[in-house]
Short mmCIF file of C-alpha atoms and ligand atoms in Angstrom, two decimals:
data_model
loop_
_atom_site.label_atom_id
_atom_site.label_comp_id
_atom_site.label_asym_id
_atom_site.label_seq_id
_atom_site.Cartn_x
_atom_site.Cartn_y
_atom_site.Cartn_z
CA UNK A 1 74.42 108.28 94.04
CA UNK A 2 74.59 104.25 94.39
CA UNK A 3 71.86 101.73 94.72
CA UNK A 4 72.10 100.23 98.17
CA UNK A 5 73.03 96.87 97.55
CA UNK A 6 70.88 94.37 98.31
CA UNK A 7 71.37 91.32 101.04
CA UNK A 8 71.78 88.36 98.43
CA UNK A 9 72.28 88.18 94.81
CA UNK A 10 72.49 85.36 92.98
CA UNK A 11 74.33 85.43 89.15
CA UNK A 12 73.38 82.99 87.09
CA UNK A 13 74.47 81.53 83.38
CA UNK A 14 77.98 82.90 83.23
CA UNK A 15 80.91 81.71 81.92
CA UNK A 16 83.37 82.57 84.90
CA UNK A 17 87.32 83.64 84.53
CA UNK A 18 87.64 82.95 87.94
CA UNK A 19 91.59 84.01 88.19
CA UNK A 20 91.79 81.68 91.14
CA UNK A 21 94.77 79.39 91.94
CA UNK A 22 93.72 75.31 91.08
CA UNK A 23 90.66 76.06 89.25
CA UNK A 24 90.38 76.32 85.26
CA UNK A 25 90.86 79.48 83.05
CA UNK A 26 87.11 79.77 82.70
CA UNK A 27 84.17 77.48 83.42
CA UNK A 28 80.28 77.61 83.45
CA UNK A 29 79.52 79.20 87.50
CA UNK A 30 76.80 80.43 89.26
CA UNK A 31 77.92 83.14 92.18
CA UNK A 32 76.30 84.32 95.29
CA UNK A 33 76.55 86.67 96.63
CA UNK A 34 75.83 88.06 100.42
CA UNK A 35 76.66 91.16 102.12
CA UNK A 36 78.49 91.92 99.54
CA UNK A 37 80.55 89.11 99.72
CA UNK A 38 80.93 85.60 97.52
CA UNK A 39 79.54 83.27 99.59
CA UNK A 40 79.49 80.41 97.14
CA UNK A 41 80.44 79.32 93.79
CA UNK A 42 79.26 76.68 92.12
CA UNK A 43 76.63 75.13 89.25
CA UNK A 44 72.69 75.31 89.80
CA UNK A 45 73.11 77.21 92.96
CA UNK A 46 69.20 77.64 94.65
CA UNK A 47 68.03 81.22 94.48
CA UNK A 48 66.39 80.89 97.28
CA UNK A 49 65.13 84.48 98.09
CA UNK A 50 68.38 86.08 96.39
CA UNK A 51 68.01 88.84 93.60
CA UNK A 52 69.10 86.87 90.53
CA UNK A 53 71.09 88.63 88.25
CA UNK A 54 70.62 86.85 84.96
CA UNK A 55 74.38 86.54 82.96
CA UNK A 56 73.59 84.14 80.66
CA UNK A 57 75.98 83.64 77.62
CA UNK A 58 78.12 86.83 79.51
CA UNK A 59 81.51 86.46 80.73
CA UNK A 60 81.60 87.03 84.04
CA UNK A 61 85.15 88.12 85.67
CA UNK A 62 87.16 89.55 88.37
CA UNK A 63 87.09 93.38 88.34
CA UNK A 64 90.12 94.65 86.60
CA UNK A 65 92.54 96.96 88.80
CA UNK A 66 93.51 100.27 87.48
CA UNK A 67 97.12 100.79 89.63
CA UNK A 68 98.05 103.59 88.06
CA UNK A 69 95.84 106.70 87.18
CA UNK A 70 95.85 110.59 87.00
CA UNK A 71 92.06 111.20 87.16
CA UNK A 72 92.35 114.64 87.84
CA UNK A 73 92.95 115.21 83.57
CA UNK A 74 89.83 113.76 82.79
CA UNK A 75 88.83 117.61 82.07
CA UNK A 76 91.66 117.71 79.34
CA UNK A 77 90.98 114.98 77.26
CA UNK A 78 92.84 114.12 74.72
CA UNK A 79 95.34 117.25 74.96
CA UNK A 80 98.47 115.33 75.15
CA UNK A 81 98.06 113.04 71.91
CA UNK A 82 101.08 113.78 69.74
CA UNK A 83 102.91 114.86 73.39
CA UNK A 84 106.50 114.04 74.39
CA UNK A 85 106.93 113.54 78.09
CA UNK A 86 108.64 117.12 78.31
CA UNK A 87 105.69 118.41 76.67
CA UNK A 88 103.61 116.98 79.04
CA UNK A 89 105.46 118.03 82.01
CA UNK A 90 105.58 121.79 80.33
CA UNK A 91 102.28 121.80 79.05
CA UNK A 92 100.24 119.86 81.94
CA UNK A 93 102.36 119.40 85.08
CA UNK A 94 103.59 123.25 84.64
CA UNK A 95 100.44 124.42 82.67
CA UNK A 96 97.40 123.21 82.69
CA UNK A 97 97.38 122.53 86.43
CA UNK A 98 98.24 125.74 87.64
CA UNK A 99 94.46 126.46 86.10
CA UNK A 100 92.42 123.96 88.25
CA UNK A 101 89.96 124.97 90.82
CA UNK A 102 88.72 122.66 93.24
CA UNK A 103 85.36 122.35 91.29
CA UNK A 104 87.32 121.55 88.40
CA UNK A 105 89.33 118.33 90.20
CA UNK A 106 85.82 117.19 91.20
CA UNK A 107 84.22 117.01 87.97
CA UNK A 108 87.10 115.54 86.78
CA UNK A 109 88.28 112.83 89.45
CA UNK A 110 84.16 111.64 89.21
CA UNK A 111 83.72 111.48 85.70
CA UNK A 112 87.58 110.09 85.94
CA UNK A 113 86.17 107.25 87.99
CA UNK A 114 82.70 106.60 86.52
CA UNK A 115 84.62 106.25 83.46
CA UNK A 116 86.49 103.69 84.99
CA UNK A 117 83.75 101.61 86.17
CA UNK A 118 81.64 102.07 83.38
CA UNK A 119 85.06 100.61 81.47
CA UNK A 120 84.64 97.27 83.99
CA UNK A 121 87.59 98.82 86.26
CA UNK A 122 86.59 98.07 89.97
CA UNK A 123 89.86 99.50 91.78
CA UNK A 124 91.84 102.31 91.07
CA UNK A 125 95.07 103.98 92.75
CA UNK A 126 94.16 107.57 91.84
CA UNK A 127 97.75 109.52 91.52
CA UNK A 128 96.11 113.21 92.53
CA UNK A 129 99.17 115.54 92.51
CA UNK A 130 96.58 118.28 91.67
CA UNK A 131 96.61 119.45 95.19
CA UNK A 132 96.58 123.01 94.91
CA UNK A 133 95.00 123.92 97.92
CA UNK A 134 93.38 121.83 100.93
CA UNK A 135 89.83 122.59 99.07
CA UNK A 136 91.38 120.98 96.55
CA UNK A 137 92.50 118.02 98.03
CA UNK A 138 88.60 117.30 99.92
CA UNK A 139 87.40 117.82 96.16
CA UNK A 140 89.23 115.24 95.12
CA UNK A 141 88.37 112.99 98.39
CA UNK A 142 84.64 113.59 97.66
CA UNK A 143 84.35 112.81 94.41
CA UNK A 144 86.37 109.56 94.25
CA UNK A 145 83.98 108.34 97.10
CA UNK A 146 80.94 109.49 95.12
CA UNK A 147 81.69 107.64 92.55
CA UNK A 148 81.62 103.92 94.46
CA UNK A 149 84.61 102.75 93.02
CA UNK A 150 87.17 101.19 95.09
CA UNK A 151 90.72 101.99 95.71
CA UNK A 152 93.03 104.16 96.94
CA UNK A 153 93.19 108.26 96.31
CA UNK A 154 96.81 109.28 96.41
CA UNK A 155 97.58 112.54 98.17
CA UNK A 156 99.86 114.32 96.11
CA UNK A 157 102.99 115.52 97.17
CA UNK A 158 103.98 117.85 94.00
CA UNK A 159 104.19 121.43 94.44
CA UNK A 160 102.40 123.28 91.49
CA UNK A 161 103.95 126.24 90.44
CA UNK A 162 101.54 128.55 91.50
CA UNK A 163 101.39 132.59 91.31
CA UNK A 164 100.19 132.53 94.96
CA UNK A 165 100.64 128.59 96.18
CA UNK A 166 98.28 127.86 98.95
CA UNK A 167 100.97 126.06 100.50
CA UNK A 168 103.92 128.17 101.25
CA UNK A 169 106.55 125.30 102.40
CA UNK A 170 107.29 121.44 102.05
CA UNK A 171 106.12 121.78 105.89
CA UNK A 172 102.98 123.22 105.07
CA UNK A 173 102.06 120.23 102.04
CA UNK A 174 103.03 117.57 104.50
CA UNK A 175 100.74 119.00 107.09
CA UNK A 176 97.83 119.17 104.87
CA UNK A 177 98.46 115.31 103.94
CA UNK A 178 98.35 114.72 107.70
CA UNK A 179 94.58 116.81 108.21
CA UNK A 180 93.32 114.83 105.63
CA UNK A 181 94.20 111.74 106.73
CA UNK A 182 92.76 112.36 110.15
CA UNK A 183 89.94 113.71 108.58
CA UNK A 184 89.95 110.27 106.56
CA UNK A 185 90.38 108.17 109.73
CA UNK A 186 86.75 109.33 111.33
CA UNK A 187 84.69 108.24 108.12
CA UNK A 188 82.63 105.11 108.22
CA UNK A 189 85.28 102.24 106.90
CA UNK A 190 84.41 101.79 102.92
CA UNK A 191 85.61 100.64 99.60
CA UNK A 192 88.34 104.01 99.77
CA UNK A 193 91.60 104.52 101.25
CA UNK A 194 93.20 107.48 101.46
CA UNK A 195 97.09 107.03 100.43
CA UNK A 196 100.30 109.61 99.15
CA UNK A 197 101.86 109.87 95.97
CA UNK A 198 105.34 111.00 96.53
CA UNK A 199 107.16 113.99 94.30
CA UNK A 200 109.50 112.21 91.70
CA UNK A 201 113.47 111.92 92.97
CA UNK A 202 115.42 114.81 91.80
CA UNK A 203 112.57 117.44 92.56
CA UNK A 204 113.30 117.30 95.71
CA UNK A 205 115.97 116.45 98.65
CA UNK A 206 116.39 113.05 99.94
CA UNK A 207 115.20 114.88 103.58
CA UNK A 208 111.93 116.03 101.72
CA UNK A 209 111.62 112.26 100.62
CA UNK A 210 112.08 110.91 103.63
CA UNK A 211 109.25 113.00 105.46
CA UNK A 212 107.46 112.29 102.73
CA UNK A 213 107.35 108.85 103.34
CA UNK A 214 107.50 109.48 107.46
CA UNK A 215 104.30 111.58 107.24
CA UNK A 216 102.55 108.72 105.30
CA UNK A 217 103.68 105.49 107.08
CA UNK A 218 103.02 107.70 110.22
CA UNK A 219 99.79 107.87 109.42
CA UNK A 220 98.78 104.00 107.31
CA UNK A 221 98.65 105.55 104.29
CA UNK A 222 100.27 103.20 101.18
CA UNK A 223 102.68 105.17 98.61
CA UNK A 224 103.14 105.70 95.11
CA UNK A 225 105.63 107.61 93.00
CA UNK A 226 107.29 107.95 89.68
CA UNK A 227 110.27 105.91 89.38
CA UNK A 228 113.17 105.57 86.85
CA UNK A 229 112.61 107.88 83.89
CA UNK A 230 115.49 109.24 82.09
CA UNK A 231 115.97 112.14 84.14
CA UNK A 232 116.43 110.34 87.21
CA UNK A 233 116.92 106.98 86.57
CA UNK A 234 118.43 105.87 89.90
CA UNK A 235 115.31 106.71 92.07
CA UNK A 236 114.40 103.39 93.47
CA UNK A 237 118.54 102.80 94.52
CA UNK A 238 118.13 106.14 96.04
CA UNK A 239 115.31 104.90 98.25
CA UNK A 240 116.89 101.79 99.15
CA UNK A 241 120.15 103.35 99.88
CA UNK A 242 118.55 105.73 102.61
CA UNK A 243 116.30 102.31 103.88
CA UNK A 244 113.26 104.05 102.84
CA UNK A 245 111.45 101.39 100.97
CA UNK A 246 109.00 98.92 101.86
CA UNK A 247 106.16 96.52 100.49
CA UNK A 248 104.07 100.17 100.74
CA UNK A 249 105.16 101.00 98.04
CA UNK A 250 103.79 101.18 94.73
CA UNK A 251 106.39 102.03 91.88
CA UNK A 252 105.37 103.54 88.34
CA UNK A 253 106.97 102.81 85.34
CA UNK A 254 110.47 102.25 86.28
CA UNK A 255 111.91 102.05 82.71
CA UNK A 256 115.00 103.12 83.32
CA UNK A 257 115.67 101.34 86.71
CA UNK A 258 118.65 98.80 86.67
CA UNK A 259 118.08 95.00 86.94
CA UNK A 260 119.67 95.43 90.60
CA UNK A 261 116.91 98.05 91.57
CA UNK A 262 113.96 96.00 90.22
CA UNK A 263 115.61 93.47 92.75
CA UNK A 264 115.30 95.73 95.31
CA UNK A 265 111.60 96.39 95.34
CA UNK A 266 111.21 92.30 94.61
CA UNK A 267 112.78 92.34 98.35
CA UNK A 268 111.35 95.01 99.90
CA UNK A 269 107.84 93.67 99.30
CA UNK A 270 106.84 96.65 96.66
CA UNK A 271 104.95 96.13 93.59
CA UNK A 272 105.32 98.23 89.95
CA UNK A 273 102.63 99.78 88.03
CA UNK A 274 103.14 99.36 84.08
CA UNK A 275 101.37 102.04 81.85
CA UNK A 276 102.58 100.52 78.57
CA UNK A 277 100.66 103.36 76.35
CA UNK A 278 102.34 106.70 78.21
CA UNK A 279 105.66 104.84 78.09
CA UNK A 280 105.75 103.98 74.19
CA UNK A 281 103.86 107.15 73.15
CA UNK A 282 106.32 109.72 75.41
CA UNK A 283 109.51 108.04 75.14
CA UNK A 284 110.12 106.56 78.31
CA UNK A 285 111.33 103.83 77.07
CA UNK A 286 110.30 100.27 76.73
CA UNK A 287 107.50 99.04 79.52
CA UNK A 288 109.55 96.77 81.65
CA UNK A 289 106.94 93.53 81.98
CA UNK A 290 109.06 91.03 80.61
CA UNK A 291 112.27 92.34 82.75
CA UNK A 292 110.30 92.62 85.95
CA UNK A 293 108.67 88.96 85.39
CA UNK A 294 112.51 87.83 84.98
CA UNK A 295 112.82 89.18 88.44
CA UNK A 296 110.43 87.51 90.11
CA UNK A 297 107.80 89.84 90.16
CA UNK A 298 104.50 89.71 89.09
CA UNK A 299 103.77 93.49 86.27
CA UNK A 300 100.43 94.98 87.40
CA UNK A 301 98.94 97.52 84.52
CA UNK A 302 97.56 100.83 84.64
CA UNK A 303 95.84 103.62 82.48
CA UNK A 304 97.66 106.41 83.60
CA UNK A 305 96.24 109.56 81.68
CA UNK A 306 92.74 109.83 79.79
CA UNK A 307 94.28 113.70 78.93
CA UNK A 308 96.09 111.09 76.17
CA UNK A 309 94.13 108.08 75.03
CA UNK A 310 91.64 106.19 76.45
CA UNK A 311 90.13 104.98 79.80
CA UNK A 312 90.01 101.16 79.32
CA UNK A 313 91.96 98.15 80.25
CA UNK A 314 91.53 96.41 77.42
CA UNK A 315 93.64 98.80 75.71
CA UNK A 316 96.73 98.49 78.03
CA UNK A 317 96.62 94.43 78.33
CA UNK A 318 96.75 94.47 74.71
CA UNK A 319 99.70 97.12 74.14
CA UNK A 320 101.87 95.15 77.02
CA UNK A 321 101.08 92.06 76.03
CA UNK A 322 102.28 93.01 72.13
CA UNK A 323 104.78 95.21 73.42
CA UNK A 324 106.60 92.36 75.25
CA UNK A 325 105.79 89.35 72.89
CA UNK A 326 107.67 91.63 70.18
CA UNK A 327 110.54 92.43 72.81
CA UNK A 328 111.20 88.92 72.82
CA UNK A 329 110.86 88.08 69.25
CA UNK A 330 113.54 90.27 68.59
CA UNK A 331 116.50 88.87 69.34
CA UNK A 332 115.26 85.91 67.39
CA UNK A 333 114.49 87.38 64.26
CA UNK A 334 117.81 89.38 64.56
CA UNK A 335 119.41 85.97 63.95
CA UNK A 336 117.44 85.62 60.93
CA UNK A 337 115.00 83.15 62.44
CA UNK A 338 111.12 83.15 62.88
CA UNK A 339 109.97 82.67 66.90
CA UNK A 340 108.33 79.29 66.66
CA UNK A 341 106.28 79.80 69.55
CA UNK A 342 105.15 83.42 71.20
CA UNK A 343 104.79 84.28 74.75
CA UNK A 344 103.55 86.09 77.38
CA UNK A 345 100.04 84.33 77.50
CA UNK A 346 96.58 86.20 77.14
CA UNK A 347 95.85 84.64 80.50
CA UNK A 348 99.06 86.04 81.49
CA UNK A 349 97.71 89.16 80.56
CA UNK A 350 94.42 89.18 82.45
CA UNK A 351 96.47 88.41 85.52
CA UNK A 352 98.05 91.55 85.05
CA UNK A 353 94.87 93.56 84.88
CA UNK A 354 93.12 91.67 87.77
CA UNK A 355 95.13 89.64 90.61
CA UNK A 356 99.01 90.84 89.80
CA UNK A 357 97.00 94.73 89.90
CA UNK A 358 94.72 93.72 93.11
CA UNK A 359 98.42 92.49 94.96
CA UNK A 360 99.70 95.59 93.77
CA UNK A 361 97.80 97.70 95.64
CA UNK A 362 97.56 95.34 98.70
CA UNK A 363 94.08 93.99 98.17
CA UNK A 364 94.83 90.54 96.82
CA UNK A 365 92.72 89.35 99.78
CA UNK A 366 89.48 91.01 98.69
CA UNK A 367 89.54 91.12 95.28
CA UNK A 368 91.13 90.54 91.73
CA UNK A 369 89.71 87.18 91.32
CA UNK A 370 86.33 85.24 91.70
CA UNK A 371 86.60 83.28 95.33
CA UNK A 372 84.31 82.42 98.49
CA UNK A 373 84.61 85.14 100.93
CA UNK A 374 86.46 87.65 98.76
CA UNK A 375 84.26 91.03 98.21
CA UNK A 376 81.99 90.97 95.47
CA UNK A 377 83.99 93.12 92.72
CA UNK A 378 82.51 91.30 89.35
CA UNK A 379 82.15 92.44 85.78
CA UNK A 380 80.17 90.94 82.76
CA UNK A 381 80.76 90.73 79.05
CA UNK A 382 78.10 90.96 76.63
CA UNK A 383 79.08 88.44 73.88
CA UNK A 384 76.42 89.44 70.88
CA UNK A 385 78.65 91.55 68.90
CA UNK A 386 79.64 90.53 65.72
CA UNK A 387 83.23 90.29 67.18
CA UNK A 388 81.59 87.03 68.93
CA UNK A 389 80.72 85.33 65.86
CA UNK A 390 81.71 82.95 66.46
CA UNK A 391 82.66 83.17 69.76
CA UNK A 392 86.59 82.72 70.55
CA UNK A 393 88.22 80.99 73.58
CA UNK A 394 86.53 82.75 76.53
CA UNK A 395 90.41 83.67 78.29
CA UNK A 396 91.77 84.94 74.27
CA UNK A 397 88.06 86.70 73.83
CA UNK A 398 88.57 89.02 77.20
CA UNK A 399 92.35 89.96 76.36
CA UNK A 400 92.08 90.56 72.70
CA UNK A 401 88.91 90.36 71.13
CA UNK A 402 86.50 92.69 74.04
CA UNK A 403 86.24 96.12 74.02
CA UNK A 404 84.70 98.48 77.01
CA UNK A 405 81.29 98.49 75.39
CA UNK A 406 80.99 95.19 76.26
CA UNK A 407 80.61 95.60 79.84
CA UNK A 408 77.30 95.13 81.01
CA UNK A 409 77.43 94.76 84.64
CA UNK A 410 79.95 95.91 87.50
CA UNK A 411 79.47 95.76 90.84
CA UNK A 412 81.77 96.98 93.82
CA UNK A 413 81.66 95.21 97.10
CA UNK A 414 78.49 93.50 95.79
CA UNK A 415 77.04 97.01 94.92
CA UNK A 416 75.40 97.17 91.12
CA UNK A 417 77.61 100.36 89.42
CA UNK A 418 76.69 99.50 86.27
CA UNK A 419 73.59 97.56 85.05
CA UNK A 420 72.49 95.73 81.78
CA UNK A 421 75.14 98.05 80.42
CA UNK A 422 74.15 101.86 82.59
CA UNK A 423 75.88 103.81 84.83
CA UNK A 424 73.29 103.10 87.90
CA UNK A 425 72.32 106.45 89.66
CA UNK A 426 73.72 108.96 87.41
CA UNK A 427 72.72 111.66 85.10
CA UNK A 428 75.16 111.48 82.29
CA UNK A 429 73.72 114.83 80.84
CA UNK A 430 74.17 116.34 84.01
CA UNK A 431 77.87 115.33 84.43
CA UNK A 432 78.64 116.34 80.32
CA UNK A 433 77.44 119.69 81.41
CA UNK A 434 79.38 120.08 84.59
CA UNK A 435 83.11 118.25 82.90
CA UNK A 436 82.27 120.74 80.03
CA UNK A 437 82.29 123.79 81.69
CA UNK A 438 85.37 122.66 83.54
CA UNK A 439 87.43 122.07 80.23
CA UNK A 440 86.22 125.14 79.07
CA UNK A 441 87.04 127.39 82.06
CA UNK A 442 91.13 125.13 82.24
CA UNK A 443 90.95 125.61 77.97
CA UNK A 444 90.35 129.27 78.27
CA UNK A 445 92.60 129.81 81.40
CA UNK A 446 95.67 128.19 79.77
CA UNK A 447 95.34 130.06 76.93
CA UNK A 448 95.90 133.41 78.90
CA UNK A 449 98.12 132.32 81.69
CA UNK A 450 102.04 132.94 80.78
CA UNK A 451 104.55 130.59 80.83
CA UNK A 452 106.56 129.73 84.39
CA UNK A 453 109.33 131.35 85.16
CA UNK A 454 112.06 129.49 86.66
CA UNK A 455 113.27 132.17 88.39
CA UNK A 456 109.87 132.47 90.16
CA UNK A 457 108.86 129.53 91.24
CA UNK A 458 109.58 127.24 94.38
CA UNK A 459 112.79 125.87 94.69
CA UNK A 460 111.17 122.08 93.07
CA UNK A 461 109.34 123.45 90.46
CA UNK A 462 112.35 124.98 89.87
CA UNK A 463 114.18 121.64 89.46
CA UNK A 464 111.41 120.54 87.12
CA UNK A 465 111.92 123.65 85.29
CA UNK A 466 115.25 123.24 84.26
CA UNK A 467 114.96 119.65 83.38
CA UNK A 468 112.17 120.64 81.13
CA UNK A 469 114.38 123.04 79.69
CA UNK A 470 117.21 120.86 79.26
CA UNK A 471 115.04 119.01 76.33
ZN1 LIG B 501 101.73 109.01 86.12
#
């Protein structure tokens, strides 16, 4: 459903946020573009025969990078707004999933994406533990490629508590990860990766971990997983203890893991996904940018679920950024003193949503900032809103004065998504109808479906049973 891209494209009149090392926060660039790679950057570039793309007065920037997202509750919007994290787990992870067909995870994990993009959000790591069945796992494969977005779809581990699971063993799950990665491993090499999301610590044993993370370094695939929420705060020291992790390895939230621990994925090469809005809604505690930057490691940000607010990245740079600026005002004002100076940075910020994000998920050497021979993942901001009158330091304007409707063009790989501020190649009445039916159909189902029993359910969704219960 995306334009083929064509040979050389030239964009011209923007005022660039680069994100590159040595070069300044934002300056006046022309890019080209070939193959769907930068091939220079630079003022009054020739067009020569290149398609110019005319950006005049935009800001042009690095795609943002999404590292954390469950795309698969883009069909329950909204549902989760005045949620608790147990409600969420009993009311989503134990509920509303047990509803979802495989039709239902496409519409979702596409209109999920194209959301994304249309947001300016060129890479995503897509967190799908909605795999209910092997149809629903391909479902879930196709429709993240459909969309043209770039990143990684995470094969989830967790093990729905079904009435009749499709998978009747750990065995069986990991064996299913395994077909589709072969399956994977035949396609044409593109913009997706196939990866696993692992089942949180203390849902299952530290053998199911372990094969967990055999089956996907056996086959390439990079990792994800929940780590250090309240109810099992010592995940990552877990891992570590047993040797299991590595720089594959892309932590979530981590809120409650110990100074030592965030030291621990520093070594091992692993990166950590902040989703600042989930963590100070659901009481997970305080996002940890601030104490992971005192470790030495760069935060990157993600959106996490659109089943509770919205889809954008402006959103989370701006609730981490506040979030941590007032973490460290704090202590001052405690002492009855005003901060004299505030900090992180807004550029600090964007680094988060673009390079820290694109190093995150391994591809800091194709994309998260503007650079020859990195691919062609660029966005542009419209600046003739009223909110640009006048206009505001380009680097402050992104962070904390843009908004999603701003976007105007997004291209993956040198690919237009999104142009002069459209979805390219899509029928947005067409996919309202199909998501609509879908939240109907999981609305309708949840409303008749009773309540799991812990005394009927695998021996993990047992486990997350009785935690939920606990609260
Ligand atoms: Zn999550």
């Amino acid at each position: 459903m995306t334009s083929t891209p064509p040979t050389r494209m030239l964009i011209r009149g923007a005022t660039a946020l680069t994100l590159a090392p040595g070069r300044p926060p934002y300056e006046k660039l022309d890019v080209l573009i070939e193959g769907g790679r930068i091939a220079a950057i630079g003022q009054d570039i020739p067009a020569g025969d290149a398609q110019v793309l005319d950006a005049s007065g935009q800001l042009l920037l690095p795609g943002f990078v999404d590292t954390h997202r469950h795309s698969w509750q883009t069909g329950i919007r909204g549902v989760a707004a005045d949620w608790s994290l147990m409600e969420y787990v009993r009311n989503i992870r134990m509920g509303y999933a047990r509803a979802y067909r495989p039709e239902d995870v496409h519409a979702s994990v596409l209109v999920g994406a194209l959301e994304a993009i249309d947001a300016g959000i060129t890479s995503m790591c897509d967190f799908c533990h909605i795999m209910n069945s092997p149809a629903h796992a391909d479902a879930a494969v196709d429709a993240f490629s459909a969309s043209g977005i770039r990143g990684i779809l995470s094969y989830g581990f967790y093990d729905v508590p079904l009435e009749q699971p499709a998978f009747c063993s750990h065995a069986e799950r990991l064996a299913d990860a395994a077909r589709m990665a072969r399956t994977f491993a035949s396609r044409p090499a593109g913009v997706m990766a196939l990866g696993t999301a692992l089942t949180e610590g203390g849902l299952v044993t530290s053998e199911q971990t372990a094969a967990e993370v055999k089956v996907s370094r056996d086959h390439g695939l990079r990792m994800t997983a929940h780590m250090g929420t309240l109810s099992t705060p010592d995940t990552v020291g877990r891992m570590n203890n047993a040797g299991l992790l590595g720089p594959d390895i892309l932590h979530v939230h981590c809120n409650f893991s110990s100074d030592e621990e965030l030291a621990q994925i520093r070594d091992s090469g692993g990166a950590v996904s902040v989703t600042p809005e989930t963590e100070l809604q659901m009481g997970m505690g305080f996002p940890v940018t601030g104490r992971l930057l005192r470790a030495g490691l760069r935060p990157s940000l993600g959106i996490d679920i659109v089943s509770d607010y919205s889809g954008d990245m402006f959103s989370q740079m701006r609730i981490a950024l506040q979030t941590e600026r007032a973490l460290r005002n704090e202590p001052i004002l405690r002492e009855r003193k005003m901060p004299a100076t505030v900090s992180p940075t807004v550029f600090d910020a964007l680094q988060f949503a673009t390079i820290d994000g694109a190093a995150a998920m391994g591809l800091a050497h194709e994309v998260g900032s503007i650079e020859v021979g990195k691919a062609a993942d660029l966005i542009t901001l419209r600046t003739d809103g009223l909110h640009y009158m006048p206009p505001a330091e380009p680097v402050a304007a992104a962070v904390l004065q843009a908004r999603a409707s701003d976007v105007c063009h997004v291209m993956v790989a040198g690919r237009l998504l999104k142009r002069d501020g459209r979805l390219v190649g899509w029928d947005l009445a067409s996919l309202r109808a199909r998501i609509g039916d879908s939240a109907r159909h999981l609305r309708d189902t949840v409303a008749s479906q009773p309540a799991v029993s812990t005394s009927t359910t695998s021996a993990y969704s047992s486990a997350i049973a009785s935690i939920v219960d606990q609260h």
